[in-house]
mmCIF file of C-alpha atoms and ligand atoms in Angstrom:
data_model
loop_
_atom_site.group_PDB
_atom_site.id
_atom_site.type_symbol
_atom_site.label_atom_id
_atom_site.label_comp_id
_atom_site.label_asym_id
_atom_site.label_seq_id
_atom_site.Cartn_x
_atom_site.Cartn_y
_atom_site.Cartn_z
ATOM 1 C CA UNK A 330 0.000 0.000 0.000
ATOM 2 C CA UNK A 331 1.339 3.536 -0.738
ATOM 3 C CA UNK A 332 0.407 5.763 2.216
ATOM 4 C CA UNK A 333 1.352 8.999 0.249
ATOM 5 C CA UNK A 334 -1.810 10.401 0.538
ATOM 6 C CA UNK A 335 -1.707 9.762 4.343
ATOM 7 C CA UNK A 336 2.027 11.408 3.917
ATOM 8 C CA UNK A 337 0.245 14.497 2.058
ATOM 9 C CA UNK A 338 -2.169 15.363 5.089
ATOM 10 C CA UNK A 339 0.350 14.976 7.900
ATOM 11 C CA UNK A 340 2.382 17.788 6.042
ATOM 12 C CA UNK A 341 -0.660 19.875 5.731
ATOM 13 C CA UNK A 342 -1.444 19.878 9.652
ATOM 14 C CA UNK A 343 1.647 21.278 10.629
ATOM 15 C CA UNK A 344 0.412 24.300 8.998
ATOM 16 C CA UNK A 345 -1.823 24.450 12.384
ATOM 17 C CA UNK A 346 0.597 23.456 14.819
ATOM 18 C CA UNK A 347 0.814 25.621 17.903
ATOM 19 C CA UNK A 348 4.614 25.095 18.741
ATOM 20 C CA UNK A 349 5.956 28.566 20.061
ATOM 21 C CA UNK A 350 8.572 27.227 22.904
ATOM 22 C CA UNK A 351 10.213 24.421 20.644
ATOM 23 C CA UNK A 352 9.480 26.164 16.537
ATOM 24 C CA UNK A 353 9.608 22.658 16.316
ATOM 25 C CA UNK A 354 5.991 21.177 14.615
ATOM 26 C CA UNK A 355 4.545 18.306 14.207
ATOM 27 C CA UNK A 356 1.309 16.801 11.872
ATOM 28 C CA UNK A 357 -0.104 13.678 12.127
ATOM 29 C CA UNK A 358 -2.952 11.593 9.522
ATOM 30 C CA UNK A 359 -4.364 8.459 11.212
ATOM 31 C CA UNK A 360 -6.439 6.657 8.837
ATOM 32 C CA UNK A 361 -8.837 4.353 10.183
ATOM 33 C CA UNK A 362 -10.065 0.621 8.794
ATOM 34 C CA UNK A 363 -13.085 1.854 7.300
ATOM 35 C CA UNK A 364 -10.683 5.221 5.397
ATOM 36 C CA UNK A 365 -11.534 8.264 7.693
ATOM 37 C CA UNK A 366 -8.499 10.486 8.188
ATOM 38 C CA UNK A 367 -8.167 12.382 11.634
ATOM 39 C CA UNK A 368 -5.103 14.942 12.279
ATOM 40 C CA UNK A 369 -3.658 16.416 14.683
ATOM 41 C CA UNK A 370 -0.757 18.982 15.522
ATOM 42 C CA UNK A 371 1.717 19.257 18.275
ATOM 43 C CA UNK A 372 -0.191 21.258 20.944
ATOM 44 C CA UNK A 373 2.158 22.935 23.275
ATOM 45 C CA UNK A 374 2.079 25.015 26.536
ATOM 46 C CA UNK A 375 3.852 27.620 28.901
ATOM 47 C CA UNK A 376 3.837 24.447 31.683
ATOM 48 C CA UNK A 377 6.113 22.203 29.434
ATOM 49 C CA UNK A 378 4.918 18.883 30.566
ATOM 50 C CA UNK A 379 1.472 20.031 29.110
ATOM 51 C CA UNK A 380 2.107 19.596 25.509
ATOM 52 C CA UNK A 381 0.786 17.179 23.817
ATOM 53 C CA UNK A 382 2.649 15.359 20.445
ATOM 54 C CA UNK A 383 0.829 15.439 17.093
ATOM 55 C CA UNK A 384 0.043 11.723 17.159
ATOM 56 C CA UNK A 385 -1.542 12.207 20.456
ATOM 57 C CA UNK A 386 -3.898 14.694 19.191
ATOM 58 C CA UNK A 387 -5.274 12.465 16.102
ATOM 59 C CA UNK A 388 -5.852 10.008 18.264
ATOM 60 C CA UNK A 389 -7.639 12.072 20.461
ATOM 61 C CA UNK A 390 -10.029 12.988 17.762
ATOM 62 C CA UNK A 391 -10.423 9.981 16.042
ATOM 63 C CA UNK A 392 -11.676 8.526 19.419
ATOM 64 C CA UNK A 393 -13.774 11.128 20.399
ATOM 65 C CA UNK A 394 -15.902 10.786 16.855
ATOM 66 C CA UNK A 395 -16.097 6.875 17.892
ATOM 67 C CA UNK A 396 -13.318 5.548 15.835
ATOM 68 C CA UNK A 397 -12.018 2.180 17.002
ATOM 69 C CA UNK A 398 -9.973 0.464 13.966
ATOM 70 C CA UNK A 399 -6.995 1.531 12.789
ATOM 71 C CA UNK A 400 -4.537 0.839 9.906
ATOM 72 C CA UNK A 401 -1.486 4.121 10.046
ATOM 73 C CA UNK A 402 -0.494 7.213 11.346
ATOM 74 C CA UNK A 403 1.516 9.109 8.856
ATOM 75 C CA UNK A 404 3.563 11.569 11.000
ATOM 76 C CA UNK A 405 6.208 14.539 9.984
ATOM 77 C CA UNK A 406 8.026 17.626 11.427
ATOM 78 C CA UNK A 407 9.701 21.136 10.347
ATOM 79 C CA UNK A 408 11.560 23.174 11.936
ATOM 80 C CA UNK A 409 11.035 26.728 12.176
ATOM 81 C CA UNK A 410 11.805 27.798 8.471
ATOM 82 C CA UNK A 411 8.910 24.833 7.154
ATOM 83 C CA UNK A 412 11.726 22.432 6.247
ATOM 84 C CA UNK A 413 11.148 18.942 6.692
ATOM 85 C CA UNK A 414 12.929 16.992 9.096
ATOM 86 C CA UNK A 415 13.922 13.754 8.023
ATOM 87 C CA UNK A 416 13.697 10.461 10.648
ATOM 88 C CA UNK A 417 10.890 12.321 12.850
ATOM 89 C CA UNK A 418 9.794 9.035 15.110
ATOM 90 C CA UNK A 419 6.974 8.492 17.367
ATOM 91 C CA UNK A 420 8.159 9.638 21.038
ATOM 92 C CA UNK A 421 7.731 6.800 23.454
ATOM 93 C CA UNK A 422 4.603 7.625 25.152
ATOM 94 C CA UNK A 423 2.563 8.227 21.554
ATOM 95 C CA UNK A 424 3.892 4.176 21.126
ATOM 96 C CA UNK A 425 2.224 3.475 24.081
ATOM 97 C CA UNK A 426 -0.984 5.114 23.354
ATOM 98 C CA UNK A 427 -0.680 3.140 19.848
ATOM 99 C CA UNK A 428 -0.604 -0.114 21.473
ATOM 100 C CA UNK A 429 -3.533 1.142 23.439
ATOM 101 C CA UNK A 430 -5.989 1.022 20.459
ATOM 102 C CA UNK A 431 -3.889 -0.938 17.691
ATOM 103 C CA UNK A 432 -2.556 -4.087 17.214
ATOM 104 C CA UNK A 433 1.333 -4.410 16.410
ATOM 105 C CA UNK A 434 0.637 -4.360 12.858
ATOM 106 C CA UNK A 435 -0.234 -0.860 12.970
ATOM 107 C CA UNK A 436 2.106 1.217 10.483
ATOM 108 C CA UNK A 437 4.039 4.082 11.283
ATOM 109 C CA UNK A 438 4.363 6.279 8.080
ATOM 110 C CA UNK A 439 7.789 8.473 8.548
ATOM 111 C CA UNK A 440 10.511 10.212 6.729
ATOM 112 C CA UNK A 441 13.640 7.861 6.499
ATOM 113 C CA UNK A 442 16.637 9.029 4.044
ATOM 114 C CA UNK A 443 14.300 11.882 1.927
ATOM 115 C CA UNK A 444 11.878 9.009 1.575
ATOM 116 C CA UNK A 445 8.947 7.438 2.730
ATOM 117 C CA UNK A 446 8.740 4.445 4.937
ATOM 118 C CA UNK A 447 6.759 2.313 6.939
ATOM 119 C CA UNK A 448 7.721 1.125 10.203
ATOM 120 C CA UNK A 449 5.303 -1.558 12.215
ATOM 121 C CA UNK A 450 4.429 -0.662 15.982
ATOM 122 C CA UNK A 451 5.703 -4.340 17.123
ATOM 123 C CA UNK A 452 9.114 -2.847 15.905
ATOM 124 C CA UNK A 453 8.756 0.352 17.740
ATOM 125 C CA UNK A 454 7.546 -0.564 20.799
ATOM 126 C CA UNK A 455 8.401 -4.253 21.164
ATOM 127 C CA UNK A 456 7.336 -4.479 25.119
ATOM 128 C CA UNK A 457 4.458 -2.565 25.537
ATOM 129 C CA UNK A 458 2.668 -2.580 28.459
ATOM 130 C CA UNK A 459 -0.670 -4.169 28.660
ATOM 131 C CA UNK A 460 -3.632 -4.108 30.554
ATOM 132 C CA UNK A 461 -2.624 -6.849 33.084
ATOM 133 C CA UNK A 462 -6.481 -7.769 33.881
ATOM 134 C CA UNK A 463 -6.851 -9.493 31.080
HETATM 135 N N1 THU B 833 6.501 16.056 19.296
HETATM 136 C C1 THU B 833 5.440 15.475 18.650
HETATM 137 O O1 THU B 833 4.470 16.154 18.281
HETATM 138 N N2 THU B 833 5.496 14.141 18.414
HETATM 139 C C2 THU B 833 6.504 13.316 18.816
HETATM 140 O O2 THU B 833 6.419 12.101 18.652
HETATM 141 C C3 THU B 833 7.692 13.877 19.453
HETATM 142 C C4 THU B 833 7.651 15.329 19.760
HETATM 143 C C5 THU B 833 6.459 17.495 19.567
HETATM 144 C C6 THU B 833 6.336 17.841 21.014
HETATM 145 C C7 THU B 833 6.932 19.225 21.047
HETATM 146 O O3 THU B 833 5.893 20.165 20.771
HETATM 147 C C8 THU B 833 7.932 19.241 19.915
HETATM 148 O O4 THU B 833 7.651 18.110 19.118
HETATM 149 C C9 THU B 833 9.374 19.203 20.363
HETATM 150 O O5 THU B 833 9.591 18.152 21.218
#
């Protein structure tokens, strides 16, 4: 599957971003099994620990409209002139809230050497923790 598309709308959420104390932003395209796209942009705050990562945020609005399956999460970052940044990764606590709601066959859509590539969430987060009462 080519995720360009997915690609394409990450880069066009970073346009919103609200990144004023790192001029570092981030967008983020989740698309679900049934092919609804939900975004999101790094959110971030005066009180540092407040921010919240792009991924964070599509997942937050994907689940709040009731979506439940999901296939990838296209995600990108520029620095403050717009330019790209190539191998922008998922920080450790958006893999966790991956492996809340996805299986490890979820893909991770990134920029790797100027190109796309997918990455599986088994690969990025190997051990996640689980919910123990099952
Ligand atoms: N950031 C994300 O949006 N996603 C990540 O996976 C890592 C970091 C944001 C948080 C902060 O606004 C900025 O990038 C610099 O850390």
């Amino acid at each position: 599957m080519d995720y360009t598309f997915l690609m394409e709308k990450a880069k066009e959420v970073i346009k919103n971003s609200y990144s004023p104390y790192s001029g570092f932003s981030v967008g983020a395209a989740l698309l679900t099994g049934d092919g609804r796209i939900f975004c999101g942009c790094n959110i971030e705050n005066a009180s540092f620990g407040a921010t919240i990562c792009a991924e964070r945020s599509a997942f937050a609005a994907a689940i709040s409209d009731g979506a439940k399956n999901f296939e990838a999460l296209a995600v990108v970052g520029a620095d403050k002139n717009g330019v790209l940044k190539d191998g922008v990764m998922p920080c450790g606590i958006c893999r966790q809230v991956m492996a809340e709601f996805c299986d490890g066959d979820f893909k991770i859509i990134v920029y790797g050497n100027g190109k796309i590539k997918t990455v599986l969430l088994s690969e990025l987060l190997p051990s996640a923790f689980t919910d123990f009462r099952k």
